[in-house]
PDB file of C-alpha atoms and ligand atoms in Angstrom:
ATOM      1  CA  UNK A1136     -62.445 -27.189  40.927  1.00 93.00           C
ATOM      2  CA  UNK A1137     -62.635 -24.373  38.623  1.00 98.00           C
ATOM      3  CA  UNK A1138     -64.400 -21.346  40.311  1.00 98.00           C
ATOM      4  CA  UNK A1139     -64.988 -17.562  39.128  1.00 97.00           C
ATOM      5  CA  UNK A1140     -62.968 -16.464  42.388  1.00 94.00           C
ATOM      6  CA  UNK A1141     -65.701 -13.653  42.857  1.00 96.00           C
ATOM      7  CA  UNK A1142     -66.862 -15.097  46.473  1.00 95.00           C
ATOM      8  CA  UNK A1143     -62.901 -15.556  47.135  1.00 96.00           C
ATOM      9  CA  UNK A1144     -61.530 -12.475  46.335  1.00 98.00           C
ATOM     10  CA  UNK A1145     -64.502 -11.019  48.790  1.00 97.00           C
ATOM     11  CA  UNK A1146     -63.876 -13.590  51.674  1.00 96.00           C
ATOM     12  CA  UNK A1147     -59.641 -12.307  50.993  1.00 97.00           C
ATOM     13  CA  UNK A1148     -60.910  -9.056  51.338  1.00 97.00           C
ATOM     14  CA  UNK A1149     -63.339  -9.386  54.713  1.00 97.00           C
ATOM     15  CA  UNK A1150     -60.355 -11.466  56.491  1.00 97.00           C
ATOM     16  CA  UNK A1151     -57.243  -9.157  55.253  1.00 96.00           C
ATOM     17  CA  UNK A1152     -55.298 -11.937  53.277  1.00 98.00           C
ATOM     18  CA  UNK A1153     -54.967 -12.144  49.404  1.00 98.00           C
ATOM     19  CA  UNK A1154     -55.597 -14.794  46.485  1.00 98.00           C
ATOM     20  CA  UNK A1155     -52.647 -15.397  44.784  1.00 98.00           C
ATOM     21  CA  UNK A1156     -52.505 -14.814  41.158  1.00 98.00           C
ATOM     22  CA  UNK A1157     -49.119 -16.628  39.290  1.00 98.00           C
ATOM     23  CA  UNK A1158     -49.285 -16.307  35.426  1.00 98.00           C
ATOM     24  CA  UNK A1159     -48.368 -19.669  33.919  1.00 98.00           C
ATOM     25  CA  UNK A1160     -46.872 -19.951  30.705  1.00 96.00           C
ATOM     26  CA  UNK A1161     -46.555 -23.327  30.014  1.00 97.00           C
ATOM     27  CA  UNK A1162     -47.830 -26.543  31.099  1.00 98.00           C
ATOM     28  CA  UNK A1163     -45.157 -27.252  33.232  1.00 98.00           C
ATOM     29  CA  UNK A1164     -45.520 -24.234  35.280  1.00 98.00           C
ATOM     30  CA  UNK A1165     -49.002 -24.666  35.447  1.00 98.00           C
ATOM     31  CA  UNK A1166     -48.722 -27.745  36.925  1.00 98.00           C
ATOM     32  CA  UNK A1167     -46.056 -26.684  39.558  1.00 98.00           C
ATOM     33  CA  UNK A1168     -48.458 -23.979  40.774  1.00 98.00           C
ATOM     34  CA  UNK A1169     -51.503 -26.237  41.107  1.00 98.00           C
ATOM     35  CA  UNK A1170     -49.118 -28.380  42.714  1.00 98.00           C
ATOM     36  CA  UNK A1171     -47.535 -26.045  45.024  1.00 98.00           C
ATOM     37  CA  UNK A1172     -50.994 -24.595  46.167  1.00 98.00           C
ATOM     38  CA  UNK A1173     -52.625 -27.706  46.756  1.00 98.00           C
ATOM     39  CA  UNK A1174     -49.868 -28.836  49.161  1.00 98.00           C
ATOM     40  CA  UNK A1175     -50.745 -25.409  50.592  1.00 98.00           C
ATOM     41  CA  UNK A1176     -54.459 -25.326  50.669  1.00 98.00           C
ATOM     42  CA  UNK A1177     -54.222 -22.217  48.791  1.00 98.00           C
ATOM     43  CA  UNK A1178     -57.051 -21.288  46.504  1.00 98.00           C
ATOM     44  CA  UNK A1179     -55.098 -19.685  43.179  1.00 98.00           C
ATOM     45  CA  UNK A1180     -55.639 -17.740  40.414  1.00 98.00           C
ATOM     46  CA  UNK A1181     -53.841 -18.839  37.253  1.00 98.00           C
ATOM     47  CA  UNK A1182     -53.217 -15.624  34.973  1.00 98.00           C
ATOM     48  CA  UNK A1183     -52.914 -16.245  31.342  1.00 98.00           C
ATOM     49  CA  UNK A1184     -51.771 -12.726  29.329  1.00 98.00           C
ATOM     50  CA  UNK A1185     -52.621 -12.638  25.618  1.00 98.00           C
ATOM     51  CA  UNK A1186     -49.500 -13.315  24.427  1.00 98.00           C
ATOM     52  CA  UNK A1187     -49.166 -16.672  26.906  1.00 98.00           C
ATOM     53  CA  UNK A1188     -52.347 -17.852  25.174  1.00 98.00           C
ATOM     54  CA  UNK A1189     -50.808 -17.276  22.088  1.00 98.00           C
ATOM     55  CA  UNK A1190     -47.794 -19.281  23.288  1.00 98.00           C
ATOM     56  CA  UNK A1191     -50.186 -22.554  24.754  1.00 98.00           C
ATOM     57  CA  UNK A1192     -51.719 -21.992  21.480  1.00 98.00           C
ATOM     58  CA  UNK A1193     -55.246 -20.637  21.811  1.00 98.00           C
ATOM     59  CA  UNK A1194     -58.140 -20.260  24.107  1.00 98.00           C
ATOM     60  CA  UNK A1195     -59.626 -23.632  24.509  1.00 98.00           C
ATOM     61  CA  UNK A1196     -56.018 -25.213  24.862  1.00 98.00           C
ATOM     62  CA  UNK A1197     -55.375 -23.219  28.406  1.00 98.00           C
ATOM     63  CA  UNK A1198     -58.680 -23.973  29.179  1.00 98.00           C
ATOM     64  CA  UNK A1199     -57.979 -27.658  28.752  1.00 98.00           C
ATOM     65  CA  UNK A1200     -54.872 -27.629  30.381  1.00 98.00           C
ATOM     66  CA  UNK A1201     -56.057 -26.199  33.513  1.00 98.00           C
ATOM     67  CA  UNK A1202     -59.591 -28.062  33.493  1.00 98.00           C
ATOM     68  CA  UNK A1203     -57.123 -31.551  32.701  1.00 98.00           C
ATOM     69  CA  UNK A1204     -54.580 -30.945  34.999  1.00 98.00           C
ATOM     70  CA  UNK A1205     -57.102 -30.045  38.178  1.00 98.00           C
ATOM     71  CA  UNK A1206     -58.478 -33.860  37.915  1.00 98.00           C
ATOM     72  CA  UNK A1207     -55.433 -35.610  36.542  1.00 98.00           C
ATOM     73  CA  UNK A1208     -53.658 -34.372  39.969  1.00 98.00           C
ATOM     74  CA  UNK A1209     -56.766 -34.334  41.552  1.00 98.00           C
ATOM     75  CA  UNK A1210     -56.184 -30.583  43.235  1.00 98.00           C
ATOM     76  CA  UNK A1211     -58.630 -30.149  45.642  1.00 98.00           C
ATOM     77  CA  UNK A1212     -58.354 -26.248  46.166  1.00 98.00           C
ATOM     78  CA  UNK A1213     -60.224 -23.763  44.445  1.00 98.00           C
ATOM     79  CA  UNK A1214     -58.493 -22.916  40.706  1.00 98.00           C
ATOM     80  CA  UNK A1215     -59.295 -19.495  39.156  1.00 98.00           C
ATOM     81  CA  UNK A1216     -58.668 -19.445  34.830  1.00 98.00           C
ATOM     82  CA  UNK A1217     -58.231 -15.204  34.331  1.00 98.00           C
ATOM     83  CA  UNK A1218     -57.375 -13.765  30.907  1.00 98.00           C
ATOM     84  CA  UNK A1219     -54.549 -11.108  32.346  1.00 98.00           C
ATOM     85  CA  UNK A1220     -54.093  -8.125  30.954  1.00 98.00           C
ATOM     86  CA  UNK A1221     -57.204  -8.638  27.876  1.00 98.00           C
ATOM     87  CA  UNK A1222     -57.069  -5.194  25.973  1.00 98.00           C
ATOM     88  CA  UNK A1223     -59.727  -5.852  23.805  1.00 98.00           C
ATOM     89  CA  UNK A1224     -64.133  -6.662  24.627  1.00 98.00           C
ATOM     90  CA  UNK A1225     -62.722  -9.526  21.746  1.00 98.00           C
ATOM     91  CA  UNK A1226     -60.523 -11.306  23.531  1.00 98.00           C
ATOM     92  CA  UNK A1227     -62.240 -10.980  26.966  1.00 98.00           C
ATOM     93  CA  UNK A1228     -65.251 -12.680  25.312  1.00 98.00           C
ATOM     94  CA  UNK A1229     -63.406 -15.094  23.482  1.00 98.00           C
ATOM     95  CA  UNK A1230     -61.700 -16.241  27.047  1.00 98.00           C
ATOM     96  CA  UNK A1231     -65.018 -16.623  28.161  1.00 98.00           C
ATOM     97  CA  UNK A1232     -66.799 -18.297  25.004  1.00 98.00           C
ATOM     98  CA  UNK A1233     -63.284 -21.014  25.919  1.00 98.00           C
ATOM     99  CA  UNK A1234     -64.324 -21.684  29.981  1.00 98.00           C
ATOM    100  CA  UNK A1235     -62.360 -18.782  31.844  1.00 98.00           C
ATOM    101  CA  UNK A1236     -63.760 -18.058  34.491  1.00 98.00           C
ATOM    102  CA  UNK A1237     -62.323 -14.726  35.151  1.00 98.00           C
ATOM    103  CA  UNK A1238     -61.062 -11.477  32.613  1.00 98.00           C
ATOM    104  CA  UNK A1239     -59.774  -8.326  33.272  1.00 98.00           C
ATOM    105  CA  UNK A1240     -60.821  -5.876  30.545  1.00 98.00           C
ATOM    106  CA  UNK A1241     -57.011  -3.437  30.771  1.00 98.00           C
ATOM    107  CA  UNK A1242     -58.511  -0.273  28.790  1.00 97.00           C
ATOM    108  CA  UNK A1243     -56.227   1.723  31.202  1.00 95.00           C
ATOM    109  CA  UNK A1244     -54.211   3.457  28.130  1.00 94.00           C
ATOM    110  CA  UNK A1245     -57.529   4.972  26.829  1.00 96.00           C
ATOM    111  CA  UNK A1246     -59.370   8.085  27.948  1.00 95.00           C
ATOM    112  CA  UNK A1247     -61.749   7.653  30.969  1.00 97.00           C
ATOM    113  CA  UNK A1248     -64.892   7.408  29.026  1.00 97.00           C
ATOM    114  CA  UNK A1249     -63.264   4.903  26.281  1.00 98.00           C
ATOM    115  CA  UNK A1250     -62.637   2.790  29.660  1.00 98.00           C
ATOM    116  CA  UNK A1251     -65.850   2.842  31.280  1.00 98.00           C
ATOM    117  CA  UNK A1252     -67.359   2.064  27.964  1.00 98.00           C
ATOM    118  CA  UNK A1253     -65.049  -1.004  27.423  1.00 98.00           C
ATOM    119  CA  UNK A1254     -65.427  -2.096  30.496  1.00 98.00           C
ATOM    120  CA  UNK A1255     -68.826  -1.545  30.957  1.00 98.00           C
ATOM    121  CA  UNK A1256     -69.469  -3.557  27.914  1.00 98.00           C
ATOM    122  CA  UNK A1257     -67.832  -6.494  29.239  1.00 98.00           C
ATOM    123  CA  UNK A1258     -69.258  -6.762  32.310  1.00 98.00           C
ATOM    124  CA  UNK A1259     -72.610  -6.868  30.702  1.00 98.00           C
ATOM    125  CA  UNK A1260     -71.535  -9.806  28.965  1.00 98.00           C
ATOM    126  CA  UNK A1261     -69.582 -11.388  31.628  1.00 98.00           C
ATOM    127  CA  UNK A1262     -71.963 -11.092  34.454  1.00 98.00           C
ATOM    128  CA  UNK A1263     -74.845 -13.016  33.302  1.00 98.00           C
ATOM    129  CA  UNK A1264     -72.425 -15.858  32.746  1.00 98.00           C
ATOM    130  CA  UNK A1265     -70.984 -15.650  36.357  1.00 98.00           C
ATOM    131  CA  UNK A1266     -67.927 -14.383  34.994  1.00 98.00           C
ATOM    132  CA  UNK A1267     -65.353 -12.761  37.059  1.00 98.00           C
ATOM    133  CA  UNK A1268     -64.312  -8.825  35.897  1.00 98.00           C
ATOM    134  CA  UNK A1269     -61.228  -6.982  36.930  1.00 98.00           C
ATOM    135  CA  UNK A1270     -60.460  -3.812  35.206  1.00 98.00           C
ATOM    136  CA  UNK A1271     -57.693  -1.540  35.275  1.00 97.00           C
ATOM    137  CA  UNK A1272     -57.609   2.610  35.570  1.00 97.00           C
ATOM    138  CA  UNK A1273     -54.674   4.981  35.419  1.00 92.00           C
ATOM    139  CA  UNK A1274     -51.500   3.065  33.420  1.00 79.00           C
ATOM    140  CA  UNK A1275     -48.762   1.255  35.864  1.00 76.00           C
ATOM    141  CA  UNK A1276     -45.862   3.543  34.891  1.00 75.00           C
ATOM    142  CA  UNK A1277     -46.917   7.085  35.310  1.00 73.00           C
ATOM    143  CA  UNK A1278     -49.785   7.873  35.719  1.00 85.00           C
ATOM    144  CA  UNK A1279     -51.526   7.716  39.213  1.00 95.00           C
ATOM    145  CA  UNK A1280     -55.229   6.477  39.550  1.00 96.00           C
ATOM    146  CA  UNK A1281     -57.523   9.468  40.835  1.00 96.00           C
ATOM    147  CA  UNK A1282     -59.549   7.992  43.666  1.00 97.00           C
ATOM    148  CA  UNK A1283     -62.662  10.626  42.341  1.00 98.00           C
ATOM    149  CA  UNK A1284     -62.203   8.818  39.004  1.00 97.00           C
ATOM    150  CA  UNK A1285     -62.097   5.436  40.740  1.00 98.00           C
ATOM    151  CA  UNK A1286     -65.114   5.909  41.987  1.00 98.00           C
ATOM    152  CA  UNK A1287     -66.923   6.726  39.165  1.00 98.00           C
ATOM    153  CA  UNK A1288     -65.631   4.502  37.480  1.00 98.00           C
ATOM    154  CA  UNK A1289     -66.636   1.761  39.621  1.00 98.00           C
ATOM    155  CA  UNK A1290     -70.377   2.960  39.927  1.00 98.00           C
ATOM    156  CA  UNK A1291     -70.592   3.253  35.966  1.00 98.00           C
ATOM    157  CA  UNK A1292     -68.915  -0.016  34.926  1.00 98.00           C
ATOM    158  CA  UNK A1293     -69.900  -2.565  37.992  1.00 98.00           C
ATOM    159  CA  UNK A1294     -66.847  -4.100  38.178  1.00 98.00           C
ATOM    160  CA  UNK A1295     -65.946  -6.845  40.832  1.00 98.00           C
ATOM    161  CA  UNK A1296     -62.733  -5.569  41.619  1.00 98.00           C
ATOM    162  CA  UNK A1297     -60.813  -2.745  40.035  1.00 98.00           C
ATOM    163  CA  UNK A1298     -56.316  -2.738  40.012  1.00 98.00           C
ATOM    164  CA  UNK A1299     -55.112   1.099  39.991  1.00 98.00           C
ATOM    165  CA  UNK A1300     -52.329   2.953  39.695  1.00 97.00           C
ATOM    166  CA  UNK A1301     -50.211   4.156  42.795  1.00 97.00           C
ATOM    167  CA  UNK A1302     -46.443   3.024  41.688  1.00 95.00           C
ATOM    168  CA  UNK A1303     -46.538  -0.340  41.155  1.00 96.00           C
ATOM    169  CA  UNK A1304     -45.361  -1.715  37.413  1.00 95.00           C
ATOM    170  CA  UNK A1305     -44.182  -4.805  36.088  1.00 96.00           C
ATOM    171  CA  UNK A1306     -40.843  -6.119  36.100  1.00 96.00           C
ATOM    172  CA  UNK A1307     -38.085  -5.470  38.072  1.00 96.00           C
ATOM    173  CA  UNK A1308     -38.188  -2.438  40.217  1.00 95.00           C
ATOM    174  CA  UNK A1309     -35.893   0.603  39.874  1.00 91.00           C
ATOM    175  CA  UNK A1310     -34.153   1.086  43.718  1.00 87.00           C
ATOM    176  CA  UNK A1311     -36.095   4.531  44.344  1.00 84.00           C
ATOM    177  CA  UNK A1312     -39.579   3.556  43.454  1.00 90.00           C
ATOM    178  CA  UNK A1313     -42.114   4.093  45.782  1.00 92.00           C
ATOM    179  CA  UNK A1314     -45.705   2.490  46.418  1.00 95.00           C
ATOM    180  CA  UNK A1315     -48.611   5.182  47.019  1.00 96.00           C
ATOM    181  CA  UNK A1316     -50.330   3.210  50.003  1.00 97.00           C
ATOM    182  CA  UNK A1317     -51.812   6.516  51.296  1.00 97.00           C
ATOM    183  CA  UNK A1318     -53.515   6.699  47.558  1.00 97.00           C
ATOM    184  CA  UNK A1319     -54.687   3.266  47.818  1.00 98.00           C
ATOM    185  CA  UNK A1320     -56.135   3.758  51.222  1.00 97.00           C
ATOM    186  CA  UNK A1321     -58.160   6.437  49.770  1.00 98.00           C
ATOM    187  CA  UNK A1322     -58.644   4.549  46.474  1.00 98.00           C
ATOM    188  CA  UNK A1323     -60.491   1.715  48.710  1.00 97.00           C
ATOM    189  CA  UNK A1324     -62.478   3.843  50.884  1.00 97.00           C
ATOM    190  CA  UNK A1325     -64.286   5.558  47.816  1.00 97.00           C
ATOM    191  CA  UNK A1326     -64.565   2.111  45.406  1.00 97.00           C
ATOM    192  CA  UNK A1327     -65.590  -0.466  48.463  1.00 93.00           C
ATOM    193  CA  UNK A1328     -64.377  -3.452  46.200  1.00 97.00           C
ATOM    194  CA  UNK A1329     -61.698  -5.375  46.490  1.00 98.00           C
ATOM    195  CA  UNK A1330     -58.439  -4.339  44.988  1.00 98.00           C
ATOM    196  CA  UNK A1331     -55.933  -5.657  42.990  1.00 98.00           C
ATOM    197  CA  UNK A1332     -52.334  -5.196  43.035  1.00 98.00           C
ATOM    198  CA  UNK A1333     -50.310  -5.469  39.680  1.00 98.00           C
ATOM    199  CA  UNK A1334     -46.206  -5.499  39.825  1.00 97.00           C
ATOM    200  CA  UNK A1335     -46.424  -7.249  43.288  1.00 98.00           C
ATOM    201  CA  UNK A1336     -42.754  -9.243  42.423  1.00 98.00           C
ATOM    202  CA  UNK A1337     -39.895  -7.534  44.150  1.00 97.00           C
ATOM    203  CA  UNK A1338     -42.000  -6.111  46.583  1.00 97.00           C
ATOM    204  CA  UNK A1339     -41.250  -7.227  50.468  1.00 96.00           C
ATOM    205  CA  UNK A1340     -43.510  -8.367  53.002  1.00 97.00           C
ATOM    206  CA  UNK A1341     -43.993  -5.860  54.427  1.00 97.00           C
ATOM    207  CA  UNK A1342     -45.240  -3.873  51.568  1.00 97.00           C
ATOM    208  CA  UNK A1343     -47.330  -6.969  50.571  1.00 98.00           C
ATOM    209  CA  UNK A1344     -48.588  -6.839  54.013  1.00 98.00           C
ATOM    210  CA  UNK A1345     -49.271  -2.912  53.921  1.00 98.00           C
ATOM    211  CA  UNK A1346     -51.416  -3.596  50.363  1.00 98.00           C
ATOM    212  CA  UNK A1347     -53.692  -6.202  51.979  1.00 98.00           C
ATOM    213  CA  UNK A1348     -54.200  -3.957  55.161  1.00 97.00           C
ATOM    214  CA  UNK A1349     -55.229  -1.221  52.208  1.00 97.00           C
ATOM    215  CA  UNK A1350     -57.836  -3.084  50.773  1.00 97.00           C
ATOM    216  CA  UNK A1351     -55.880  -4.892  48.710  1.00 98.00           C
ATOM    217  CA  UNK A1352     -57.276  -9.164  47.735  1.00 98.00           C
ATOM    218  CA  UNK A1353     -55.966 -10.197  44.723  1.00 98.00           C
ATOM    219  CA  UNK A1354     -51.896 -10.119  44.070  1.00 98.00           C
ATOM    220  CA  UNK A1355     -50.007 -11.119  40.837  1.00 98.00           C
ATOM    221  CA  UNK A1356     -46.774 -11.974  40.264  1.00 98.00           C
ATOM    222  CA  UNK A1357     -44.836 -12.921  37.166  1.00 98.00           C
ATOM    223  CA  UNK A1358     -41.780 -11.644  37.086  1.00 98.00           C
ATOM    224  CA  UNK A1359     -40.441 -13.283  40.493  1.00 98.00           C
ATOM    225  CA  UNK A1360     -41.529 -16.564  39.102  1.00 98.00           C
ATOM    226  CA  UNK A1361     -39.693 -16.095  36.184  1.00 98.00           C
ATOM    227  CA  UNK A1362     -36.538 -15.080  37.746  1.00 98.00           C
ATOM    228  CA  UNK A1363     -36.365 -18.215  40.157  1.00 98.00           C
ATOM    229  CA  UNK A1364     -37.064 -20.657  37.504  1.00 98.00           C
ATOM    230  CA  UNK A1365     -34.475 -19.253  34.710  1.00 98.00           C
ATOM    231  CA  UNK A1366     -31.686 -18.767  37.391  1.00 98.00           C
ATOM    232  CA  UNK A1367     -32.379 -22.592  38.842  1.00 98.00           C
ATOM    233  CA  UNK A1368     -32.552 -23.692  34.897  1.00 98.00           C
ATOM    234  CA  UNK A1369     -29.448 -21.818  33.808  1.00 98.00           C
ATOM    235  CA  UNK A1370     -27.433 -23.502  36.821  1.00 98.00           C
ATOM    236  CA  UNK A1371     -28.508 -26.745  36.414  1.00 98.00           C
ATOM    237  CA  UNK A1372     -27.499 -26.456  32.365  1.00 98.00           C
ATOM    238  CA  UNK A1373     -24.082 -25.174  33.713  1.00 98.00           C
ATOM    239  CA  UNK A1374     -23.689 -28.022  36.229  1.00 98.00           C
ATOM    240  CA  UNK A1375     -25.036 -30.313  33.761  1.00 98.00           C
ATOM    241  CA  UNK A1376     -23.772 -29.966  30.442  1.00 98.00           C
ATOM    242  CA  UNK A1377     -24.656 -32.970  28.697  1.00 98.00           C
ATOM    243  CA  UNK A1378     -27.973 -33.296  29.773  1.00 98.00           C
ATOM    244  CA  UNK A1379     -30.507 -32.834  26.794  1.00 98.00           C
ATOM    245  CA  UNK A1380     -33.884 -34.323  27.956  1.00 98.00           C
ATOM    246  CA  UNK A1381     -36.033 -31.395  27.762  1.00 98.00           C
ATOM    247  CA  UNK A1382     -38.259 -33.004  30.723  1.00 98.00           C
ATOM    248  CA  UNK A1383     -34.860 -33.023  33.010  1.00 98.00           C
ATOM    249  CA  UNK A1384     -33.804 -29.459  31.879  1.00 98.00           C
ATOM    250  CA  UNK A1385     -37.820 -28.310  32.587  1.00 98.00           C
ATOM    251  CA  UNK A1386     -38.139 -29.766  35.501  1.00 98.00           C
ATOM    252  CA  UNK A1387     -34.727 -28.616  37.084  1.00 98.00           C
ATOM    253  CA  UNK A1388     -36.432 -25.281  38.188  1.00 98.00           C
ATOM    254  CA  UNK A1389     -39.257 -27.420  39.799  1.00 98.00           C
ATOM    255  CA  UNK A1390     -38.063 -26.887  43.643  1.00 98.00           C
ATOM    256  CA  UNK A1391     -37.011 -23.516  43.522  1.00 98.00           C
ATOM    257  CA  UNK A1392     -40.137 -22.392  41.925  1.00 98.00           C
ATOM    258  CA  UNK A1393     -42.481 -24.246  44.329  1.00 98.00           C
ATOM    259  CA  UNK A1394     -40.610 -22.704  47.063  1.00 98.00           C
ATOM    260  CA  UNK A1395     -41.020 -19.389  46.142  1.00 98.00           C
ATOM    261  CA  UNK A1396     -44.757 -20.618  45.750  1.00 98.00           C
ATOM    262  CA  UNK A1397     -45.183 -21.230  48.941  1.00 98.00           C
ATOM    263  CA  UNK A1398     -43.439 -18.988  50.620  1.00 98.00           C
ATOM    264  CA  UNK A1399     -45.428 -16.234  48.670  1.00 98.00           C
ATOM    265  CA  UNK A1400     -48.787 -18.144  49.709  1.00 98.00           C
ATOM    266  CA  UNK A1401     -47.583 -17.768  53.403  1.00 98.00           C
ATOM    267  CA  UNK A1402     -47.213 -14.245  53.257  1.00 98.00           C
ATOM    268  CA  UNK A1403     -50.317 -13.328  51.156  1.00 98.00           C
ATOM    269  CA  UNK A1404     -52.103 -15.556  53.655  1.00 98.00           C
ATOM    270  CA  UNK A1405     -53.528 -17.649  51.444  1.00 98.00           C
ATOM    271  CA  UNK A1406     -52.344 -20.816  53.100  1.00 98.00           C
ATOM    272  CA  UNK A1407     -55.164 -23.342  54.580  1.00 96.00           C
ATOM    273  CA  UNK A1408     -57.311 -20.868  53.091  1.00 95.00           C
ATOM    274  CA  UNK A1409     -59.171 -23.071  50.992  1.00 87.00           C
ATOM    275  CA  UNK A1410     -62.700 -23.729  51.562  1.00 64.00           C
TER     276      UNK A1410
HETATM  277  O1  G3H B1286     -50.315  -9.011  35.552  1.00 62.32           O
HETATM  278  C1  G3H B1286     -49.270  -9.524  36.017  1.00 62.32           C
HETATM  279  C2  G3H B1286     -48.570  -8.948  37.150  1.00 62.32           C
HETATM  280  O2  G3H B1286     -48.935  -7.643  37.366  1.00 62.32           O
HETATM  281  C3  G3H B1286     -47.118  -9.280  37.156  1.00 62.32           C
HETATM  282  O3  G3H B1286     -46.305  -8.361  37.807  1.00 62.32           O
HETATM  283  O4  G3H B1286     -44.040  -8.306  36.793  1.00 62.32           O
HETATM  284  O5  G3H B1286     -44.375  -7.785  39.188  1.00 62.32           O
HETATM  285  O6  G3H B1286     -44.624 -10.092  38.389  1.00 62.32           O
HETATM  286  P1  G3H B1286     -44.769  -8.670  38.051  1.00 62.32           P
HETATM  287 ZN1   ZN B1287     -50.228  -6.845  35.579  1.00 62.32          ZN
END
C-alpha cells in the first residue's frame, strides 16, 4: 500500500529505529527492494532523484511502476513514492500532481531566506494533499547546518522532517571524514522533528546506530546499492561471457543486492516493523 510515510517516520522516531529509504533506478531494482522488504516486514521508502525520473521516463511512469508492482507482487508492507533531492517548487508539484506521496524540496544551495521561501511554498501545497515534506538546510559537503538556523527554519516552513548538514555526503567516503553527532544531537533538540540522514552508505553500524539514537528516522542509501549490484553484475559478465539475455545479466545482481537489503533493514531496525 502506498502511504505518505508521515505517521512512519514519527512511530521510527518515538521507538529509535529508522525507515529505510533505497533510491531505485530501474524497474528491476524497484522490484528487488519491494521484494526484499516485504520478506522483511519492512515498511520502505523508494527515492526517485530527478534525474532517475528522467531515466524511468517521467512522473506518472514511476508512479505506475511502484503503484503496479505493489499489487502485481502483492507487497503487503507499507511503500513510500519520495521525489529525492527535487530542487525546484516545479518538480516537487509535478511529483505530486503524478501520485508521490512524499518530496523533499533540496533548496539547501540557496541563501536561508530563498530556502524557507521554497520550502515554505511547497509545504503549502503539499500539506493539504497529505503529502509528505522533507527539506534540506546547510549543503552535504561543507557547510555545517546551524542548529539556531534549524530551528527557524523549521518554525517558518512546517516541515515534517528536515535532513542537515553535520558531515555526511554522498558517495563514497574519504578515510578521515567525520560525522558531527554532537551537532545533530543539538540539531534535534531545537527542531523536535524527525531527522533525516543523507550519505548513510559506507557508514557502519555503529554510526547508523549513533544517528537513530540522535534523532535520526529516515536513512538513504544509494551508493551502497549501487556498488553491490555493479560488482555482482561485472562478475557474473566475467564468469559468463556468452551470456547476452539482458534479463540473466539484470538479474545476476539480484542476491547480493537483496542481501545487502536486508541486512541494512536489520540494522536500521526496520525489520517486522510493519504495521
Ligand atoms: O539521497 C540519497 C542519499 O543521500 C544517498 O546517499 O550516496 O550515501 O547512498 P549515498
Ligand atoms: Zn541525498
Amino acid at each position: 500500500m502506498l502511504v505518505n510515510g508521515i505517521d512512519l517516520i514519527k512511530k521510527a522516531n518515538k521507538e529509535d529505529f529508522a525507515i529505510p529509504a533505497y533510491n531505485i533506478n530501474n524497474l528491476e531494482w524497484t522490484k528487488f527492494i519491494l521484494e526484499a522488504c516485504n520478506v522483511d516486514r519492512s515498511p520502505v521508502i523508494l527515492g526517485v532523484s530527478e534525474s532517475a525520473v528522467k531515466y524511468f521516463g517521467g512522473y506518472k511512469t514511476v508512479y505506475n511502476v511502484v503503484n503496479s508492482l505493489i499489487k502485481d507482487l502483492k507487497i503487503k508492507v507499507p511503500v513510500v513514492l519520495h521525489l529525492d533531492h527535487g530542487k525546484s517548487f516545479e518538480s516537487c508539484k509535478e511529483a505530486i500532481d503524478a501520485g508521490f506521496t512524499s518530496v523533499m524540496i533540496d533548496a539547501s544551495s540557496k541563501e536561508l531566506e530563498d530556502n524557507i521561501e521554497i520550502t515554505k511554498k511547497v509545504v503549502d501545497y503539499a500539506a493539504p494533499k497529505q503529502v509528505n515534506v522533507e527539506a534540506e538546510l546547510g549543503a552535504l559537503e561543507g557547510e555545517y547546518t546551524s542548529a539556531d538556523e534549524a530551528e527557524q527554519f523549521v518554525t517558518e516552513t512546517g516541515v515534517n522532517t528536515l535532513a542537515p548538514a553535520i558531515g555526511n555526503k554522498h558517495g563514497i567516503y574519504d578515510k578521515d571524514y567525520e560525522i558531527d553527532f554532537e551537532l545533530l544531537g543539538e540539531i534535534c533538540k531545537k527542531v523536535k522533528i524527525p531527522l533525516v540522514l543523507h550519505g548513510a552508505s559506507g557508514l557502519d553500524e555503529n554510526k547508523i546506530k549513533t544517528a537513530i539514537f540522535c534523532g535520526v528516522s529516515k536513512i538513504n542509501i544509494n551508493t551502497d546499492l549501487q556498488l553491490i549490484w555493479s560488482k555482482s553484475v561485472r562478475m557474473f559478465l566475467q564468469t559468463n561471457p556468452k551470456v547476452y539475455d539482458p534479463r540473466k545479466i539484470i538479474k545476476s545482481g539480484e542476491d547480493n543486492f537483496k542481501s545487502l537489503i536486508h541486512y541494512k533493514n536489520n540494522i536500521l531496525g526496520s525489520s517486522n516493523r510493519a504495521f
